[in-house]
Each structure stands twice: as C-alpha cells, then as structure tokens.
Short mmCIF file of C-alpha atoms in Angstrom, two decimals:
data_model
loop_
_atom_site.label_atom_id
_atom_site.label_comp_id
_atom_site.label_asym_id
_atom_site.label_seq_id
_atom_site.Cartn_x
_atom_site.Cartn_y
_atom_site.Cartn_z
CA MET A 1333 157.96 -106.42 -146.09
CA GLU A 1334 154.87 -104.33 -145.35
CA VAL A 1335 157.08 -101.57 -143.97
CA LEU A 1336 159.11 -101.50 -147.25
CA VAL A 1337 155.94 -101.35 -149.31
CA THR A 1338 154.72 -98.48 -147.18
CA VAL A 1339 157.98 -96.60 -147.44
CA VAL A 1340 157.85 -96.94 -151.28
CA ILE A 1341 154.28 -95.69 -151.42
CA VAL A 1342 155.11 -92.73 -149.24
CA GLY A 1343 158.17 -91.96 -151.43
CA ILE A 1344 156.08 -92.04 -154.59
CA LEU A 1345 153.43 -89.75 -153.03
CA ALA A 1346 156.10 -87.37 -151.88
CA THR A 1347 157.67 -87.06 -155.32
CA ILE A 1348 154.32 -86.11 -156.67
CA ALA A 1349 153.10 -83.84 -153.84
CA VAL A 1350 156.17 -81.77 -153.03
CA PRO A 1351 156.66 -80.29 -156.52
CA SER A 1352 152.96 -79.57 -156.77
CA TYR A 1353 152.95 -77.80 -153.45
CA GLN A 1354 156.04 -75.71 -154.50
CA ASN A 1355 154.28 -74.70 -157.64
CA TYR A 1356 151.21 -73.73 -155.68
CA ILE A 1357 153.37 -71.42 -153.46
CA LEU A 1358 154.95 -69.82 -156.49
CA ARG A 1359 151.56 -69.17 -158.13
CA ASN A 1360 150.15 -67.80 -154.84
CA ASN A 1361 153.10 -65.36 -154.50
CA ARG A 1362 152.65 -64.35 -158.10
CA ALA A 1363 148.90 -63.57 -157.48
CA THR A 1364 149.90 -61.61 -154.32
CA VAL A 1365 152.37 -59.32 -156.25
CA LYS A 1366 149.73 -58.85 -159.08
CA ARG A 1367 147.38 -57.55 -156.39
CA VAL A 1368 150.10 -55.28 -154.99
CA LEU A 1369 150.92 -53.85 -158.46
CA THR A 1370 147.20 -53.24 -159.12
CA ASP A 1371 146.83 -51.51 -155.72
CA LEU A 1372 149.83 -49.28 -156.47
CA ALA A 1373 148.48 -48.38 -159.90
CA THR A 1374 145.11 -47.48 -158.32
CA LYS A 1375 146.94 -45.21 -155.89
CA GLN A 1376 148.82 -43.70 -158.91
CA GLU A 1377 145.50 -42.94 -160.55
CA ALA A 1378 144.22 -41.27 -157.35
CA GLN A 1379 147.43 -39.26 -157.22
CA PHE A 1380 146.85 -38.15 -160.83
CA LEU A 1381 143.36 -36.96 -160.06
CA ARG A 1382 144.61 -34.94 -157.10
CA ALA A 1383 147.72 -33.42 -158.54
CA ARG A 1384 147.31 -33.73 -162.39
CA GLN A 1385 150.51 -35.87 -162.40
CA TYR A 1386 151.51 -39.35 -161.25
CA ALA A 1387 153.71 -39.79 -158.14
CA SER A 1388 157.37 -40.01 -159.23
CA SER A 1389 158.43 -42.01 -156.16
CA LEU A 1390 156.85 -44.94 -154.32
CA GLN A 1391 157.08 -43.06 -151.01
CA THR A 1392 154.08 -40.95 -152.04
CA LEU A 1393 151.97 -44.14 -152.58
CA VAL A 1394 152.78 -46.30 -149.53
CA SER A 1395 152.36 -46.25 -145.76
CA SER A 1396 154.90 -44.69 -143.46
CA ASP A 1397 156.81 -47.95 -142.68
CA ALA A 1398 158.19 -47.91 -146.20
CA ALA A 1399 158.14 -44.13 -146.76
CA ALA A 1400 161.85 -43.60 -147.57
CA ALA A 1401 161.90 -46.30 -150.19
CA THR A 1402 162.68 -45.86 -153.84
CA GLU A 1403 162.28 -49.61 -154.23
CA LEU A 1404 159.89 -51.81 -152.26
CA TRP A 1405 160.06 -55.48 -151.47
CA VAL A 1406 156.90 -57.62 -151.28
CA GLU A 1407 156.69 -60.38 -148.81
CA SER A 1408 154.72 -63.58 -149.33
CA SER A 1409 151.95 -62.09 -147.16
CA GLY A 1410 151.70 -59.07 -149.48
CA LYS A 1411 153.29 -56.69 -147.00
CA LEU A 1412 155.46 -53.92 -148.50
CA ARG A 1413 158.89 -53.33 -146.89
CA SER A 1414 161.52 -50.76 -147.53
CA SER A 1415 164.28 -53.32 -147.16
CA THR A 1416 164.62 -56.86 -148.23
CA ASN A 1417 164.63 -59.91 -145.95
CA THR A 1418 164.46 -63.67 -146.41
CA ASP A 1419 160.63 -63.54 -146.75
CA SER A 1420 160.82 -61.01 -149.65
CA ARG A 1421 159.48 -62.53 -152.83
CA TYR A 1422 159.57 -59.57 -155.28
CA LYS A 1423 161.32 -56.20 -155.69
CA VAL A 1424 159.05 -53.43 -156.93
CA THR A 1425 160.33 -50.38 -158.73
CA LEU A 1426 158.59 -47.32 -160.25
CA THR A 1427 159.68 -45.68 -163.45
CA CYS A 1428 158.13 -42.40 -164.55
CA THR A 1429 158.28 -40.61 -167.91
CA ALA A 1430 158.28 -36.83 -168.09
CA ASN A 1431 156.43 -34.87 -170.78
CA ALA A 1432 158.32 -33.54 -173.81
CA LEU A 1433 158.64 -30.05 -172.30
CA GLY A 1434 159.97 -31.41 -168.98
CA THR A 1435 157.33 -29.38 -167.09
CA ASN A 1436 155.59 -32.48 -165.73
CA PRO A 1437 157.88 -35.00 -164.12
CA CYS A 1438 155.50 -37.96 -164.37
CA VAL A 1439 152.91 -38.20 -167.17
CA SER A 1440 153.14 -41.98 -167.41
CA PHE A 1441 154.50 -44.70 -165.21
CA SER A 1442 155.57 -48.34 -165.12
CA LEU A 1443 155.53 -50.56 -162.06
CA GLN A 1444 157.88 -53.49 -162.28
CA ALA A 1445 158.16 -56.49 -159.89
CA ASP A 1446 161.17 -58.74 -160.15
CA ALA A 1447 161.22 -62.23 -158.47
CA ILE A 1448 163.81 -62.62 -155.84
CA ASN A 1449 164.90 -65.18 -153.21
CA ALA A 1450 162.79 -68.32 -153.35
CA GLN A 1451 160.40 -66.76 -155.92
CA ALA A 1452 163.31 -66.58 -158.43
CA ARG A 1453 162.53 -70.17 -159.29
CA ASP A 1454 159.35 -69.00 -161.01
CA SER A 1455 160.92 -68.81 -164.44
CA SER A 1456 157.57 -68.32 -166.17
CA CYS A 1457 157.03 -65.01 -164.51
CA ALA A 1458 160.29 -63.73 -163.24
CA ARG A 1459 159.31 -60.12 -164.02
CA LEU A 1460 155.78 -58.54 -163.92
CA THR A 1461 155.09 -55.09 -165.30
CA LEU A 1462 152.04 -52.82 -165.10
CA THR A 1463 151.88 -49.53 -166.95
CA SER A 1464 149.77 -46.36 -166.73
CA ILE A 1465 147.90 -47.34 -169.89
CA GLY A 1466 147.07 -50.73 -168.53
CA GLY A 1467 149.77 -52.68 -170.26
CA ARG A 1468 150.74 -55.99 -168.46
CA THR A 1469 153.60 -58.37 -169.00
#
C-alpha cells in the first residue's frame, strides 16, 4: 500500500514538474536568442560607423566558422552555426533595405529569428525581430 501511495505522489509531482521544466527551457532559449540578436545588432552598428552602411550579409558580422552563411542557426548554448543540427533552436536571417537611389545597399536592417526544432513549441514567441531603429517584436 505504501508503495502505491509513493507512486501516486511521484506521478503527481512529475505532472507538475515536467511542464514547468520544459517551459523554463523554452524561456532560456528565447533569452539566448535575444542576446544573439542584440549582439548582431551591435556589430551592425559598429559596421555602420566603419563603412557608413550596414552589412548586407551575416558573414560580415560573425566568426569564420559561419562565414559562408546567409542564414545562421542558434544552438541552445548560443553558438552560431552555418548549418542546422538537432541542437539548433532558432534560424536567424538578415534583411537589408537599400536607399531610394540604390547607391547604398543597406541603410536599414532587420534581424529575424524563427523558432525551429524543439523550440517551435514556443508558440508565444515563434518569431523574434530586431530592427536598425530598435524595433522589437
């Protein structure tokens, strides 16, 4: 009888703890990608100060292990990769807007992170966006 009561109590605790832990992991991954987007935006601003235009590709902003990427994937650790794997949580893309004359290829930018793999369960923040004017969604 005592074993049955113990099993019931463990089952009740597990039904409460497992969803809470899963939500914690989703929130942690979301915070990680927010940090990555902010870091990329900071690098964009530094690029703008150097060249009087934003970088039109992610390869200008990241380290050499992802240098050929037009899209980057963010792992749960925050590491950027040029290809996806099972630990990838977000896909990051960069969109640039040229000036009206077309003489400057990137006068404003938008960084977008889309949840993928296990992070796709995060329905409240499936897409995060950061723009050159500080807009966030």
